[in-house]
Tab-separated table of C-alpha atoms in Angstrom:
chain	number	residue	atom	x	y	z
K	1	MET	CA	187.233	44.522	-88.827
K	2	ALA	CA	184.164	45.817	-90.535
K	3	ASP	CA	182.356	42.991	-88.289
K	4	LEU	CA	183.511	43.899	-85.780
K	5	THR	CA	182.172	47.764	-86.056
K	6	GLN	CA	179.218	47.014	-87.717
K	7	ASN	CA	178.044	44.068	-84.686
K	8	PRO	CA	179.993	45.280	-81.796
K	9	SER	CA	176.804	44.239	-79.407
K	10	ARG	CA	177.383	40.879	-81.358
K	11	ASN	CA	180.483	40.917	-80.503
K	12	TRP	CA	180.610	41.650	-76.626
K	13	GLY	CA	178.285	39.331	-76.606
K	14	THR	CA	180.169	36.262	-78.125
K	15	LEU	CA	183.238	37.456	-75.456
K	16	LEU	CA	181.520	37.409	-72.623
K	17	SER	CA	179.970	34.032	-73.217
K	18	ALA	CA	183.387	32.946	-74.055
K	19	LEU	CA	184.751	35.067	-70.433
K	20	LYS	CA	182.042	32.320	-69.001
K	21	THR	CA	183.707	29.149	-69.766
K	22	PRO	CA	184.743	26.959	-67.876
K	23	TRP	CA	188.413	27.934	-69.248
K	24	ALA	CA	188.102	30.721	-68.513
K	25	ALA	CA	187.372	30.630	-65.039
K	26	ILE	CA	191.042	28.075	-64.511
K	27	VAL	CA	192.021	30.885	-66.720
K	28	VAL	CA	191.249	32.998	-63.934
K	29	ILE	CA	191.804	31.269	-61.058
K	30	LEU	CA	195.649	30.159	-61.627
K	31	ALA	CA	196.438	33.880	-62.422
K	32	LEU	CA	194.799	34.787	-58.968
K	33	VAL	CA	196.971	32.039	-57.439
K	34	ALA	CA	200.163	33.626	-58.847
K	35	LEU	CA	199.371	36.821	-58.101
K	36	LEU	CA	198.250	35.618	-54.616
K	37	ASP	CA	199.746	33.104	-53.649
K	38	PRO	CA	202.757	32.801	-56.530
K	39	ALA	CA	204.636	29.426	-54.631
K	40	ASN	CA	202.089	27.493	-55.334
K	41	LEU	CA	201.096	28.002	-58.494
K	42	GLN	CA	202.682	24.757	-59.778
K	43	GLY	CA	201.314	22.871	-57.193
K	44	THR	CA	198.227	23.371	-57.782
K	45	ILE	CA	199.263	22.545	-62.323
K	46	SER	CA	200.355	19.233	-61.197
K	47	PHE	CA	197.586	18.324	-58.940
K	48	ALA	CA	195.795	19.480	-60.947
K	49	GLY	CA	197.537	17.418	-64.535
K	50	ALA	CA	198.083	14.324	-62.457
K	51	ALA	CA	193.824	13.692	-61.092
K	52	LEU	CA	192.872	14.300	-64.736
K	53	LEU	CA	195.104	11.882	-65.912
K	54	SER	CA	194.751	9.514	-63.707
K	55	THR	CA	191.024	9.419	-64.212
K	56	GLY	CA	191.542	9.263	-68.436
K	57	ARG	CA	191.256	6.221	-68.899
K	58	TYR	CA	187.332	6.612	-67.861
K	59	ILE	CA	186.918	9.800	-69.428
K	60	LEU	CA	188.143	8.068	-72.641
K	61	PHE	CA	185.926	4.950	-72.602
K	62	ALA	CA	183.249	7.341	-71.266
K	63	VAL	CA	182.559	9.398	-73.953
K	64	PHE	CA	183.149	6.754	-75.882
K	65	LEU	CA	180.510	4.536	-74.893
K	66	LEU	CA	177.842	7.668	-75.238
K	67	ALA	CA	178.880	8.705	-78.475
K	68	TYR	CA	177.516	4.613	-79.009
K	69	LEU	CA	174.841	4.938	-77.746
K	70	LYS	CA	173.077	8.173	-79.991
K	71	ALA	CA	175.404	6.838	-82.698
K	72	THR	CA	172.796	3.544	-82.191
K	73	GLY	CA	170.016	5.808	-80.990
K	74	ALA	CA	169.634	2.884	-78.214
K	75	GLU	CA	167.641	5.973	-75.951
K	76	VAL	CA	164.654	4.855	-77.918
K	77	LEU	CA	165.120	1.710	-75.147
K	78	VAL	CA	164.044	3.887	-72.572
K	79	ALA	CA	160.646	4.296	-73.400
K	80	LYS	CA	159.771	0.574	-74.130
K	81	ALA	CA	160.129	0.844	-70.242
K	82	PHE	CA	156.232	2.908	-70.064
K	83	GLU	CA	154.650	-0.202	-71.336
K	84	GLY	CA	152.889	-2.718	-69.919
K	85	ARG	CA	151.605	-3.043	-66.517
K	86	GLN	CA	151.748	-0.274	-64.173
K	87	THR	CA	154.038	-1.628	-61.658
K	88	ARG	CA	156.472	-3.817	-64.445
K	89	MET	CA	156.255	0.207	-65.762
K	90	ILE	CA	157.438	1.596	-62.094
K	91	LEU	CA	160.748	-1.019	-62.506
K	92	PHE	CA	161.922	-0.675	-65.392
K	93	ALA	CA	161.643	3.263	-65.659
K	94	ALA	CA	163.882	3.743	-62.249
K	95	LEU	CA	166.381	0.877	-64.047
K	96	PHE	CA	166.575	2.688	-67.097
K	97	GLY	CA	166.730	6.362	-65.860
K	98	GLY	CA	170.172	5.560	-64.384
K	99	LEU	CA	170.918	4.439	-67.682
K	100	ALA	CA	169.174	6.336	-70.210
K	101	PRO	CA	172.502	8.443	-72.045
K	102	PHE	CA	170.740	11.202	-71.799
K	103	CYS	CA	171.811	15.050	-70.823
K	104	SER	CA	169.915	17.124	-68.212
K	105	CYS	CA	167.533	19.104	-70.886
K	106	GLU	CA	166.974	16.109	-73.432
K	107	VAL	CA	165.206	14.722	-70.027
K	108	ILE	CA	162.345	17.827	-70.893
K	109	PRO	CA	161.179	16.804	-74.058
K	110	PHE	CA	161.557	13.011	-73.390
K	111	ILE	CA	159.436	13.451	-70.002
K	112	ALA	CA	156.948	15.495	-71.889
K	113	GLY	CA	155.842	13.396	-74.315
K	114	LEU	CA	155.621	10.677	-72.149
K	115	LEU	CA	153.359	12.869	-70.237
K	116	ALA	CA	151.278	13.265	-73.515
K	117	LEU	CA	151.407	10.162	-74.539
K	118	GLY	CA	149.060	9.031	-71.052
K	119	ALA	CA	152.309	7.298	-69.487
K	120	PRO	CA	151.246	7.294	-65.607
K	121	LEU	CA	152.964	9.551	-63.340
K	122	PRO	CA	154.690	7.444	-60.416
K	123	ALA	CA	156.255	5.762	-63.481
K	124	VAL	CA	156.858	8.979	-65.383
K	125	MET	CA	158.734	10.128	-61.444
K	126	ALA	CA	160.048	7.060	-60.811
K	127	PHE	CA	162.329	8.125	-63.847
K	128	TRP	CA	162.080	11.477	-63.558
K	129	LEU	CA	163.959	10.669	-60.191
K	130	SER	CA	166.776	8.234	-61.045
K	131	SER	CA	168.011	9.803	-64.691
K	132	PRO	CA	169.601	12.994	-62.859
K	133	LEU	CA	171.704	10.880	-60.643
K	134	ILE	CA	173.616	8.276	-62.906
K	135	ASP	CA	173.976	8.030	-66.497
K	136	PRO	CA	176.810	6.177	-67.711
K	137	PRO	CA	179.324	9.228	-67.982
K	138	THR	CA	179.024	9.578	-64.512
K	139	LEU	CA	179.190	6.638	-62.759
K	140	LEU	CA	182.579	6.243	-64.276
K	141	ILE	CA	183.909	9.740	-63.876
K	142	THR	CA	182.255	8.808	-59.934
K	143	ALA	CA	184.211	5.864	-59.913
K	144	GLY	CA	187.658	7.098	-61.564
K	145	ALA	CA	187.670	10.361	-58.646
K	146	LEU	CA	185.484	8.563	-54.859
K	147	GLY	CA	186.042	4.425	-56.266
K	148	TRP	CA	183.754	1.420	-57.486
K	149	PRO	CA	182.483	1.145	-54.144
K	150	PHE	CA	180.821	4.739	-53.707
K	151	ALA	CA	179.458	5.252	-57.010
K	152	ILE	CA	178.134	1.289	-57.696
K	153	GLY	CA	176.479	2.778	-54.115
K	154	LYS	CA	175.275	6.407	-56.510
K	155	ALA	CA	173.666	3.814	-58.938
K	156	VAL	CA	171.895	1.535	-56.679
K	157	PHE	CA	170.510	4.495	-54.734
K	158	ALA	CA	169.411	6.640	-57.657
K	159	VAL	CA	167.953	3.076	-59.065
K	160	GLY	CA	165.967	3.192	-55.357
K	161	LEU	CA	164.970	6.051	-55.088
K	162	GLY	CA	163.294	6.196	-58.571
K	163	LEU	CA	161.457	2.927	-57.509
K	164	PHE	CA	160.700	4.610	-54.028
K	165	GLY	CA	159.433	7.364	-55.736
K	166	GLY	CA	157.620	5.667	-57.728
K	167	PHE	CA	156.052	3.140	-55.077
K	168	LEU	CA	154.922	6.313	-53.322
K	169	LEU	CA	153.079	8.109	-55.712
K	170	ARG	CA	151.084	4.849	-57.040
K	171	ALA	CA	149.856	4.695	-53.573
K	172	LEU	CA	148.792	7.665	-53.084
K	173	MET	CA	147.045	8.457	-56.565
K	174	SER	CA	145.599	4.887	-55.227
K	175	GLY	CA	143.773	7.203	-52.619
K	176	GLY	CA	142.622	10.150	-54.640
K	177	ALA	CA	145.845	12.223	-54.893
K	178	PHE	CA	147.427	13.860	-58.262
K	179	GLN	CA	144.607	12.759	-60.236
K	180	ASN	CA	144.986	15.814	-62.531
K	181	PRO	CA	148.739	16.655	-62.476
K	182	LEU	CA	149.725	18.484	-65.257
K	183	LYS	CA	149.389	21.502	-66.218
K	184	LYS	CA	147.647	23.203	-69.222
K	185	GLU	CA	149.956	24.072	-70.848
K	186	GLU	CA	152.628	22.387	-70.357
K	187	LYS	CA	156.503	23.118	-71.533
K	188	LYS	CA	156.874	20.465	-74.554
K	189	SER	CA	160.980	21.732	-75.396
K	190	CYS	CA	164.291	22.835	-74.113
K	191	GLY	CA	164.673	25.202	-75.968
K	192	SER	CA	168.073	25.093	-78.463
K	193	CYS	CA	170.465	23.807	-75.957
K	194	CYS	CA	169.220	20.473	-76.990
K	195	SER	CA	167.327	18.285	-79.808
K	196	ALA	CA	164.300	15.778	-77.701
K	197	PRO	CA	165.206	12.457	-78.016
K	198	LYS	CA	163.856	9.700	-79.865
K	199	MET	CA	161.746	7.481	-79.082
K	200	GLU	CA	160.517	5.471	-81.446
K	201	GLY	CA	162.180	2.751	-84.585
K	202	LYS	CA	164.458	0.669	-83.098
K	203	PRO	CA	168.384	1.213	-82.359
K	204	VAL	CA	171.025	0.276	-84.705
K	205	TRP	CA	174.312	-1.508	-82.953
K	206	ALA	CA	176.701	-1.437	-86.634
K	207	PHE	CA	176.392	1.585	-86.590
K	208	TRP	CA	179.225	2.184	-88.917
K	209	LYS	CA	177.140	0.794	-91.509
K	210	GLU	CA	175.855	3.714	-92.569
K	211	ALA	CA	177.399	6.849	-92.886
K	212	GLU	CA	174.261	9.158	-91.645
K	213	ARG	CA	175.559	7.491	-87.719
K	214	ARG	CA	179.565	7.596	-88.705
K	215	VAL	CA	179.090	11.095	-88.293
K	216	LYS	CA	177.131	11.166	-85.642
K	217	PHE	CA	179.315	9.037	-83.971
K	218	ARG	CA	182.227	11.392	-84.494
K	219	GLN	CA	180.265	14.754	-83.792
K	220	GLU	CA	179.488	13.107	-80.308
K	221	PHE	CA	182.995	11.352	-79.119
K	222	GLY	CA	184.511	14.994	-80.216
K	223	SER	CA	181.006	17.488	-78.718
K	224	ASN	CA	181.733	15.193	-75.412
K	225	ALA	CA	185.085	14.223	-75.264
K	226	LEU	CA	186.071	18.536	-75.144
K	227	PHE	CA	182.742	18.705	-72.517
K	228	LEU	CA	184.293	16.304	-69.793
K	229	LEU	CA	187.531	18.192	-70.614
K	230	LYS	CA	186.727	21.232	-69.642
K	231	TRP	CA	183.974	20.617	-66.747
K	232	LEU	CA	186.832	18.370	-65.000
K	233	ALA	CA	189.765	20.100	-65.638
K	234	LEU	CA	188.263	22.969	-63.274
K	235	ALA	CA	186.692	20.373	-61.339
K	236	TYR	CA	191.128	19.417	-60.590
K	237	VAL	CA	191.874	22.837	-59.926
K	238	LEU	CA	189.439	23.847	-57.659
K	239	GLU	CA	190.399	20.478	-56.438
K	240	ALA	CA	193.799	21.764	-55.849
K	241	LEU	CA	192.610	25.030	-54.053
K	242	LEU	CA	190.086	22.908	-51.616
K	243	VAL	CA	193.341	21.371	-50.453
K	244	THR	CA	195.585	23.652	-50.695
K	245	TYR	CA	193.338	26.896	-48.986
K	246	VAL	CA	189.865	24.850	-47.194
K	247	PRO	CA	191.538	23.865	-43.451
K	248	ALA	CA	190.527	20.228	-42.539
K	249	ASP	CA	189.093	21.321	-39.352
K	250	VAL	CA	186.620	23.064	-41.026
K	251	ILE	CA	185.528	19.938	-42.286
K	252	ALA	CA	184.860	17.758	-40.152
K	253	THR	CA	183.208	20.124	-37.626
K	254	VAL	CA	180.473	20.899	-40.056
K	255	VAL	CA	179.973	17.614	-42.934
K	256	GLY	CA	182.702	14.879	-40.587
K	257	GLY	CA	181.505	12.049	-38.007
K	258	ASP	CA	179.484	9.464	-38.335
K	259	GLY	CA	176.206	10.747	-37.076
K	260	VAL	CA	173.667	12.164	-39.239
K	261	LEU	CA	174.084	15.603	-38.022
K	262	PRO	CA	176.228	15.934	-41.087
K	263	ILE	CA	174.409	14.037	-44.014
K	264	VAL	CA	171.126	15.792	-43.003
K	265	THR	CA	173.462	19.464	-43.179
K	266	ALA	CA	174.934	17.689	-46.764
K	267	ALA	CA	171.531	16.811	-47.894
K	268	PHE	CA	170.011	20.380	-47.592
K	269	VAL	CA	173.706	22.128	-48.802
K	270	GLY	CA	173.690	20.212	-51.821
K	271	MET	CA	170.835	21.078	-52.754
K	272	PRO	CA	170.638	24.617	-53.133
K	273	ALA	CA	174.636	24.137	-54.109
K	274	TYR	CA	173.679	22.504	-57.200
K	275	LEU	CA	177.022	20.958	-58.839
K	276	ASN	CA	177.812	19.768	-62.249
K	277	SER	CA	177.420	15.621	-62.091
K	278	TYR	CA	181.120	15.368	-63.932
K	279	VAL	CA	182.269	18.653	-61.027
K	280	ALA	CA	180.976	17.172	-58.189
K	281	PRO	CA	183.023	14.185	-57.776
K	282	PRO	CA	186.903	15.876	-57.882
K	283	LEU	CA	185.203	18.494	-55.640
K	284	LEU	CA	183.721	15.444	-52.967
K	285	ALA	CA	186.967	13.782	-53.414
K	286	GLY	CA	188.446	16.832	-51.521
K	287	LEU	CA	186.545	17.254	-49.240
K	288	MET	CA	186.294	13.601	-48.209
K	289	GLU	CA	190.681	13.968	-47.502
K	290	GLN	CA	189.695	17.642	-45.604
K	291	GLY	CA	187.106	14.471	-43.663
K	292	MET	CA	184.035	14.786	-45.080
K	293	SER	CA	182.020	11.425	-44.039
K	294	ALA	CA	181.521	9.673	-46.727
K	295	GLY	CA	177.322	9.112	-46.177
K	296	ALA	CA	177.410	12.975	-46.566
K	297	ALA	CA	179.148	13.145	-49.650
K	298	MET	CA	176.818	11.047	-50.705
K	299	SER	CA	173.907	12.594	-49.404
K	300	PHE	CA	175.573	15.740	-51.101
K	301	MET	CA	175.571	14.754	-54.310
K	302	ILE	CA	172.110	12.740	-54.865
K	303	ALA	CA	170.773	15.701	-53.596
K	304	GLY	CA	172.637	18.138	-56.448
K	305	SER	CA	171.669	15.975	-58.763
K	306	VAL	CA	168.406	15.511	-58.051
K	307	SER	CA	168.072	19.854	-57.409
K	308	SER	CA	168.923	20.784	-60.493
K	309	ILE	CA	168.271	23.688	-62.589
K	310	PRO	CA	167.005	21.612	-65.666
K	311	ALA	CA	165.286	18.757	-63.598
K	312	MET	CA	164.117	21.116	-61.440
K	313	ALA	CA	163.032	23.131	-64.430
K	314	ALA	CA	161.483	19.624	-66.019
K	315	VAL	CA	159.454	19.132	-63.252
K	316	TRP	CA	157.778	23.199	-62.803
K	317	SER	CA	156.870	23.589	-66.033
K	318	LEU	CA	155.471	20.467	-66.414
K	319	VAL	CA	153.271	19.719	-63.738
K	320	LYS	CA	152.083	21.472	-60.792
K	321	PRO	CA	152.830	22.512	-57.917
K	322	GLN	CA	152.402	19.839	-55.186
K	323	VAL	CA	153.410	17.325	-57.793
K	324	PHE	CA	157.057	19.805	-58.218
K	325	ALA	CA	156.736	19.654	-54.113
K	326	THR	CA	156.577	15.665	-53.513
K	327	TYR	CA	159.454	15.552	-56.529
K	328	LEU	CA	162.481	17.734	-54.209
K	329	ALA	CA	160.409	16.612	-50.862
K	330	LEU	CA	161.534	12.528	-52.068
K	331	GLY	CA	165.206	13.796	-53.406
K	332	ILE	CA	165.895	15.559	-50.347
K	333	SER	CA	164.458	12.655	-47.833
K	334	GLY	CA	165.691	9.513	-50.632
K	335	ALA	CA	169.620	12.323	-50.612
K	336	ILE	CA	169.878	11.503	-46.142
K	337	LEU	CA	168.868	8.771	-45.965
K	338	SER	CA	170.874	7.403	-48.903
K	339	GLY	CA	174.019	8.982	-46.915
K	340	ILE	CA	172.453	7.505	-43.763
K	341	LEU	CA	172.831	3.686	-45.081
K	342	PHE	CA	175.531	4.656	-46.766
K	343	GLN	CA	177.526	5.133	-44.153
K	344	LEU	CA	176.113	2.223	-41.878
K	345	ILE	CA	177.679	-0.144	-44.641
């Protein structure tokens, strides 16, 4: 009791932080359904629960894979992509950007370190564009919600966007553009939300032979399992509401059909309305059931991932406005082109 009276501001801050969690949002949403439409409460819970169970195997494997990569120190392999000739660097940076087991904020210090060490901007941009779009857990969650064709398509477009951006920047720089891309005082940390990934050393694939790495594996497994569970639970509750209360003809009118306009609309809506990469697939599944075209869904997801707040903050904090504008232009144009191609396929 003494703590409650001696530190009221701290306790209020803790309470407010708890109210901002996905668990709190789920409780509030279900409470509103119970109050405003009690007949649909059981259906909402059943829908979300069944959807969560159906993707359970993907969640479990994703959590295991991410914990394994972290425990082994596999992220050091990404740094190897920025060695050698520039063409090779762009190719490998785009590829490893889609495979790197980094959270959004971990990309910031990693990129800052690469730029500080003099890594070419085209290769860094290739990594920067592909990294927010896909990673092993996101690939599995997307496959569980939208199917393997969509997940594989997104992975291919992620690497393709990285390659497109990297080689385009290389061509522009050969013509004299972006000769001094960095700000004078670039930020090299994302704060206390995470630690910077290692950029040297070798991965230890048999991590279980070292006590410290075993502890790392357990910590990563537990934290990532909780992270995915809470966000996916919220996503499926929102999907249940979307399917129940949003008229299908409204969705079909705005982002349905086979034309280019729905794809362009989805890209421009997706950029400011960024959704967590684990929340977006279930919600897009609901939108597609309501009439959203596959191309528009792909465009929405790619535009939203590139324009995530951590990703944009990383670009803005490190490089000059011209490079930032180029990053956003590549993101939106790549999203639209990806949506068109996926629609055609």
